[in-house]
Tab-separated table of C-alpha atoms in Angstrom:
chain	number	residue	atom	x	y	z
A	1	MET	CA	18.935	22.755	7.985
A	2	GLU	CA	22.140	21.017	9.230
A	3	ASP	CA	20.033	18.812	11.498
A	4	ILE	CA	18.142	17.392	8.494
A	5	GLU	CA	19.770	14.003	7.115
A	6	ILE	CA	19.463	13.219	3.226
A	7	ASP	CA	19.019	9.368	3.595
A	8	ARG	CA	19.625	7.599	0.216
A	9	PRO	CA	17.208	9.474	-2.041
A	10	LEU	CA	15.462	7.732	-4.609
A	11	PHE	CA	15.297	9.275	-8.258
A	12	LEU	CA	12.709	7.943	-10.618
A	13	LEU	CA	13.770	8.967	-14.043
A	14	GLY	CA	12.548	8.988	-17.666
A	15	VAL	CA	10.362	10.904	-19.897
A	16	GLN	CA	7.101	12.662	-19.488
A	17	GLY	CA	4.141	10.322	-20.251
A	18	GLY	CA	6.648	7.490	-19.399
A	19	GLY	CA	4.651	5.916	-16.633
A	20	LEU	CA	6.633	7.488	-13.948
A	21	THR	CA	3.448	9.110	-12.033
A	22	ILE	CA	1.818	5.730	-11.329
A	23	LEU	CA	5.074	4.197	-10.432
A	24	ALA	CA	6.074	7.110	-7.817
A	25	LYS	CA	2.566	6.796	-6.254
A	26	CYS	CA	3.664	3.392	-5.275
A	27	PHE	CA	6.613	4.393	-3.405
A	28	GLN	CA	4.929	7.518	-2.103
A	29	ARG	CA	2.414	5.217	-0.394
A	30	LEU	CA	5.109	3.853	1.923
A	31	GLU	CA	5.187	5.482	5.573
A	32	ASN	CA	8.959	6.186	5.771
A	33	THR	CA	9.072	8.276	2.412
A	34	CYS	CA	8.230	11.924	1.521
A	35	PHE	CA	8.128	13.848	-1.817
A	36	VAL	CA	7.877	17.572	-2.807
A	37	HIS	CA	4.210	17.737	-2.218
A	38	GLY	CA	3.763	15.474	0.943
A	39	ASN	CA	4.027	11.793	2.213
A	40	ALA	CA	1.914	8.730	2.306
A	41	ASP	CA	-1.063	10.859	3.479
A	42	SER	CA	-1.025	12.653	0.345
A	43	TRP	CA	0.091	9.987	-2.067
A	44	ASP	CA	-2.424	10.791	-4.817
A	45	ALA	CA	-1.549	14.586	-5.008
A	46	ALA	CA	-1.159	15.497	-8.884
A	47	ASP	CA	2.151	16.979	-10.239
A	48	ASN	CA	4.988	16.215	-7.773
A	49	GLU	CA	8.077	16.928	-9.604
A	50	MET	CA	10.302	19.399	-8.012
A	51	HIS	CA	10.557	21.862	-11.024
A	52	VAL	CA	6.758	22.115	-10.931
A	53	CYS	CA	6.221	22.765	-7.036
A	54	GLU	CA	4.934	26.116	-6.300
A	55	THR	CA	8.261	27.105	-4.381
A	56	SER	CA	10.581	26.050	-7.203
A	57	GLN	CA	11.765	29.494	-7.918
A	58	LYS	CA	14.192	28.742	-5.113
A	59	LEU	CA	15.670	25.980	-6.923
A	60	PRO	CA	19.164	26.860	-8.422
A	61	ARG	CA	19.040	27.369	-12.191
A	62	GLU	CA	20.793	24.126	-13.050
A	63	PHE	CA	18.178	22.132	-11.184
A	64	SER	CA	14.841	23.847	-12.425
A	65	PHE	CA	12.824	24.669	-15.565
A	66	HIS	CA	11.474	27.764	-14.009
A	67	THR	CA	14.681	29.503	-13.189
A	68	ASN	CA	16.435	28.193	-16.319
A	69	ASP	CA	14.895	30.407	-18.849
A	70	PHE	CA	16.084	29.007	-21.927
A	71	TYR	CA	13.385	28.133	-24.675
A	72	PRO	CA	14.450	26.601	-27.964
A	73	PRO	CA	13.449	29.480	-30.381
A	74	ASN	CA	11.277	27.233	-32.279
A	75	LEU	CA	9.747	25.353	-29.406
A	76	PRO	CA	8.455	28.252	-27.161
A	77	THR	CA	6.507	26.274	-24.729
A	78	ASN	CA	6.187	27.220	-21.148
A	79	PHE	CA	4.433	23.881	-20.312
A	80	TYR	CA	7.221	22.554	-18.229
A	81	ARG	CA	9.211	22.053	-21.406
A	82	TYR	CA	7.362	19.236	-22.200
A	83	TRP	CA	9.576	16.811	-24.489
A	84	THR	CA	11.603	20.067	-25.639
A	85	TYR	CA	14.671	20.147	-23.270
A	86	ALA	CA	16.280	17.135	-24.470
A	87	THR	CA	15.907	17.729	-28.186
A	88	ASN	CA	19.412	18.378	-29.975
A	89	GLU	CA	18.740	22.207	-29.705
A	90	GLY	CA	17.666	22.091	-26.128
A	91	LEU	CA	19.981	19.641	-24.438
A	92	PRO	CA	23.155	21.896	-24.174
A	93	HIS	CA	21.185	24.323	-22.286
A	94	PHE	CA	19.563	21.927	-19.645
A	95	ARG	CA	22.260	19.112	-19.554
A	96	ILE	CA	25.226	19.892	-17.213
A	97	ASP	CA	28.186	18.221	-18.831
A	98	ASN	CA	30.790	19.197	-16.071
A	99	PRO	CA	29.096	19.291	-12.617
A	100	GLU	CA	32.395	19.976	-11.204
A	101	GLN	CA	32.124	23.643	-12.420
A	102	VAL	CA	28.757	24.246	-10.998
A	103	SER	CA	29.067	26.608	-7.870
A	104	GLU	CA	29.054	25.254	-4.330
A	105	ALA	CA	26.262	27.740	-3.882
A	106	SER	CA	24.131	25.919	-6.271
A	107	LEU	CA	24.802	22.542	-4.850
A	108	ASN	CA	23.994	23.498	-1.418
A	109	GLY	CA	20.898	25.295	-2.592
A	110	PHE	CA	19.501	22.096	-4.240
A	111	ARG	CA	20.675	20.035	-0.758
A	112	ASN	CA	18.913	22.555	1.251
A	113	TYR	CA	15.539	22.633	-1.000
A	114	VAL	CA	15.593	18.510	-0.578
A	115	LYS	CA	15.936	19.295	3.275
A	116	ALA	CA	13.364	21.617	3.336
A	117	ILE	CA	10.864	19.059	2.051
A	118	ILE	CA	11.987	16.465	4.322
A	119	ARG	CA	11.564	18.820	7.149
A	120	ALA	CA	8.035	19.676	5.921
A	121	HIS	CA	6.547	16.419	4.947
A	122	ALA	CA	8.712	13.637	6.768
A	123	LYS	CA	6.566	11.578	9.318
A	124	ASN	CA	9.569	10.779	11.176
A	125	LEU	CA	12.771	13.055	10.532
A	126	ASN	CA	14.930	9.973	11.630
A	127	ASP	CA	13.498	7.600	9.259
A	128	CYS	CA	12.584	9.414	6.001
A	129	ARG	CA	13.602	8.646	2.366
A	130	PHE	CA	13.083	11.424	-0.174
A	131	ILE	CA	11.451	10.207	-3.577
A	132	ASP	CA	11.310	12.340	-6.896
A	133	LYS	CA	10.590	12.009	-10.441
A	134	SER	CA	11.631	15.147	-12.183
A	135	GLN	CA	12.280	14.226	-15.654
A	136	LEU	CA	14.818	17.055	-15.879
A	137	TYR	CA	17.129	15.029	-13.860
A	138	THR	CA	17.189	12.137	-16.304
A	139	ILE	CA	19.827	14.227	-18.423
A	140	ASN	CA	21.592	15.331	-15.114
A	141	ILE	CA	22.483	12.313	-13.211
A	142	PRO	CA	25.977	13.327	-12.654
A	143	LEU	CA	24.759	16.666	-11.292
A	144	LEU	CA	22.548	14.998	-8.788
A	145	ARG	CA	25.689	12.867	-7.926
A	146	ALA	CA	27.735	15.950	-7.095
A	147	ALA	CA	25.248	17.805	-5.028
A	148	LEU	CA	24.481	14.621	-3.091
A	149	ARG	CA	27.829	13.345	-2.718
A	150	GLY	CA	28.032	11.628	0.690
A	151	HIS	CA	24.246	10.934	0.566
A	152	SER	CA	23.984	7.752	-1.232
A	153	PRO	CA	21.478	8.808	-3.959
A	154	ARG	CA	19.612	5.886	-5.922
A	155	PHE	CA	18.676	6.341	-9.700
A	156	VAL	CA	16.274	4.293	-11.697
A	157	VAL	CA	15.858	4.740	-15.218
A	158	ILE	CA	12.499	3.832	-16.591
A	159	GLY	CA	12.302	3.354	-20.303
A	160	ARG	CA	8.972	3.419	-22.370
A	161	ASN	CA	8.647	1.849	-25.664
A	162	PRO	CA	9.336	4.689	-28.275
A	163	TYR	CA	6.719	3.518	-31.017
A	164	GLY	CA	3.862	4.285	-28.698
A	165	CYS	CA	5.100	7.454	-26.771
A	166	ILE	CA	6.987	9.177	-29.626
A	167	PRO	CA	3.897	9.389	-32.011
A	168	ARG	CA	1.577	10.158	-29.117
A	169	THR	CA	3.580	13.264	-27.955
A	170	ALA	CA	3.917	14.525	-31.556
A	171	ARG	CA	0.318	14.569	-32.199
A	172	ASN	CA	-1.027	15.199	-28.563
A	173	TYR	CA	1.172	17.802	-27.264
A	174	TYR	CA	3.329	19.271	-30.088
A	175	LEU	CA	0.526	19.760	-32.683
A	176	ASN	CA	-2.269	20.016	-30.013
A	177	PRO	CA	-3.474	23.698	-30.027
A	178	LYS	CA	-4.632	23.252	-26.529
A	179	LYS	CA	-0.937	22.132	-25.483
A	180	HIS	CA	2.176	23.260	-27.436
A	181	GLY	CA	0.376	24.285	-30.497
A	182	PHE	CA	3.540	24.081	-32.709
A	183	ASP	CA	3.065	24.958	-36.149
A	184	MET	CA	5.024	22.286	-38.041
A	185	PRO	CA	4.438	19.208	-40.305
A	186	TYR	CA	3.747	15.970	-38.295
A	187	GLU	CA	7.187	14.504	-39.585
A	188	GLU	CA	8.907	17.328	-38.193
A	189	ALA	CA	7.176	16.905	-34.737
A	190	LEU	CA	8.007	13.151	-34.778
A	191	LYS	CA	11.569	13.843	-35.537
A	192	LEU	CA	11.909	16.359	-32.733
A	193	CYS	CA	10.284	14.099	-30.301
A	194	SER	CA	12.306	11.251	-31.399
A	195	GLU	CA	15.303	13.332	-30.687
A	196	HIS	CA	13.974	14.043	-26.951
A	197	TRP	CA	13.416	10.282	-26.324
A	198	ASN	CA	16.810	9.147	-27.601
A	199	ASN	CA	18.997	11.969	-25.876
A	200	SER	CA	16.884	11.484	-22.518
A	201	PHE	CA	17.608	7.847	-22.478
A	202	ALA	CA	21.072	7.713	-24.260
A	203	VAL	CA	22.343	10.319	-21.806
A	204	ALA	CA	20.956	8.482	-18.772
A	205	THR	CA	22.014	4.974	-19.715
A	206	GLU	CA	25.599	6.332	-20.434
A	207	ASP	CA	25.564	8.135	-17.077
A	208	CYS	CA	24.537	4.894	-15.181
A	209	HIS	CA	27.135	2.692	-16.920
A	210	GLY	CA	29.628	1.543	-14.626
A	211	PHE	CA	27.891	2.894	-11.353
A	212	ASP	CA	26.392	0.608	-8.725
A	213	ASP	CA	23.819	3.439	-7.655
A	214	SER	CA	22.019	2.930	-10.852
A	215	LEU	CA	19.199	0.599	-12.271
A	216	ILE	CA	17.762	0.596	-15.739
A	217	LEU	CA	14.034	-0.828	-16.153
A	218	ASN	CA	11.055	-0.777	-18.664
A	219	ILE	CA	7.901	0.545	-17.531
A	220	GLU	CA	6.069	-2.200	-19.613
A	221	ASP	CA	7.405	-4.660	-17.016
A	222	PHE	CA	5.578	-2.772	-14.367
A	223	PHE	CA	2.234	-3.052	-15.938
A	224	ALA	CA	2.906	-6.865	-16.481
A	225	ASN	CA	3.881	-7.529	-12.878
A	226	PRO	CA	3.657	-4.443	-10.622
A	227	LYS	CA	4.565	-6.449	-7.389
A	228	GLU	CA	7.779	-8.057	-8.700
A	229	PHE	CA	8.757	-4.568	-10.485
A	230	CYS	CA	8.267	-2.617	-7.218
A	231	SER	CA	10.006	-5.427	-5.259
A	232	ARG	CA	13.054	-5.188	-7.469
A	233	ILE	CA	13.439	-1.268	-7.023
A	234	CYS	CA	12.894	-1.739	-3.153
A	235	SER	CA	15.827	-4.180	-3.136
A	236	PHE	CA	17.880	-1.972	-5.033
A	237	ALA	CA	17.040	1.158	-3.103
A	238	GLU	CA	17.060	-0.665	0.333
A	239	LEU	CA	13.414	0.017	1.022
A	240	ASP	CA	11.058	-2.427	2.644
A	241	PHE	CA	8.620	-3.707	0.355
A	242	ASP	CA	4.801	-3.215	1.360
A	243	ARG	CA	2.189	-5.212	-0.254
A	244	ASP	CA	-0.040	-2.045	0.231
A	245	MET	CA	2.085	-0.013	-2.370
A	246	ILE	CA	0.813	-2.028	-5.172
A	247	PRO	CA	-2.742	-0.709	-6.701
A	248	ALA	CA	-5.470	-2.881	-5.424
A	249	PRO	CA	-9.056	-2.428	-4.570
A	250	ASP	CA	-10.465	-0.614	-1.245
A	251	GLN	CA	-7.208	1.639	-0.909
A	252	PRO	CA	-8.885	4.745	0.135
A	253	ASN	CA	-8.024	8.022	-1.628
A	254	THR	CA	-6.639	11.034	0.075
A	255	ARG	CA	-8.334	14.735	0.008
A	256	TYR	CA	-6.430	15.200	-3.307
A	257	GLN	CA	-8.095	12.218	-5.258
A	258	GLN	CA	-5.932	12.965	-8.496
A	259	MET	CA	-5.284	9.266	-8.843
A	260	ALA	CA	-8.874	8.107	-8.556
A	261	THR	CA	-9.261	6.823	-12.200
A	262	ARG	CA	-5.585	6.123	-12.757
A	263	TRP	CA	-4.960	3.780	-9.960
A	264	TYR	CA	-6.830	0.651	-9.774
A	265	PRO	CA	-7.575	-1.450	-12.098
A	266	LEU	CA	-4.292	-1.056	-13.842
A	267	ARG	CA	-5.355	-0.288	-17.543
A	268	LYS	CA	-3.514	-0.763	-20.839
A	269	SER	CA	-2.516	2.805	-21.946
A	270	ARG	CA	-3.379	4.463	-25.202
A	271	THR	CA	0.273	4.714	-25.675
A	272	GLU	CA	0.551	1.021	-25.841
A	273	ARG	CA	-2.566	0.781	-28.225
A	274	LYS	CA	-0.502	3.453	-30.621
A	275	LEU	CA	2.449	1.236	-30.565
A	276	LEU	CA	0.637	-1.215	-32.666
A	277	GLU	CA	-0.846	1.505	-35.133
A	278	THR	CA	2.718	2.958	-36.217
A	279	THR	CA	3.139	3.275	-39.933
A	280	GLN	CA	6.365	2.054	-41.498
A	281	ARG	CA	7.273	5.842	-42.168
A	282	GLU	CA	6.879	6.669	-38.457
A	283	ARG	CA	8.936	3.618	-37.674
A	284	GLU	CA	11.459	4.760	-40.245
A	285	ILE	CA	11.815	8.278	-38.682
A	286	ILE	CA	12.128	6.829	-35.041
A	287	ASN	CA	14.581	4.127	-35.942
A	288	SER	CA	16.868	6.715	-37.867
A	289	VAL	CA	17.179	8.819	-34.729
A	290	CYS	CA	16.518	6.212	-31.858
A	291	GLY	CA	17.614	2.978	-33.319
A	292	SER	CA	20.800	2.207	-30.930
A	293	THR	CA	19.091	3.582	-27.891
A	294	ILE	CA	16.110	1.248	-28.555
A	295	GLU	CA	18.186	-1.706	-28.611
A	296	LYS	CA	20.030	-0.634	-25.696
A	297	LEU	CA	16.870	-0.587	-23.470
A	298	GLY	CA	16.092	-3.981	-24.777
A	299	TYR	CA	13.282	-3.002	-27.004
A	300	ASP	CA	12.861	-4.918	-30.595
A	301	LEU	CA	13.772	-2.529	-33.447
A	302	LEU	CA	10.574	-2.522	-35.615
A	303	LYS	CA	11.130	-2.009	-39.435
């Protein structure tokens, strides 16, 4: 692995259901990027987080949902810990507060995992940028900095309006018997999802404060102007902007075709429609948990 270079890897961070998939696909269409499941020739592959890759058992415990076997006792889901790992109970078991105490073997194991992906999928080993959107890393930016010291990683934290995504997740995942199927009242599910949203973005924004390797944006701005949004990330990450990275008609799918109905035209999501339907009680619960973080991300606090 010594001959494989990790060059300014780009991490797109946020919460599941936060719009990261379509944004990541834009960057995976670039000819000089690769990700855990491929490169521009497989840009529309489905799951592409490191912790859902089929070989992720090789990832050190600190970097993986699979090899970290903790489950909050009241949230026993194996659905990639969807919106559970950053609840107040889950956070201490998945957040690495002091990366300096992580063994060199684990840090090196993560680097070698990234190098293996680059070796397998780079079109040009001398010009390849690794892209990842593993949501677990949203609460572990300092850990990635420690593992990638000397490789100039870039972190882009992507917010999503909580008044839409928190109620959606509480109903469609926590209380959905085909997803988590948790047996709890809706307000409890709403509170736990609020904890997850708040901790994810409160931790990430604090970890970014004072560092020039980080950029904080909101996904709503991508849907409003994808070209400007992606251009800004390209400039920050030192990637060449390509107009073809933006969703447009007549862009051929790969054999995966997982984005066939989610790519073009860009459609307003159900999450955004839910934002307009929140009740006063939902807003009260969300505000009580997330209030200061909502304002820190630049969203309006709804009463």
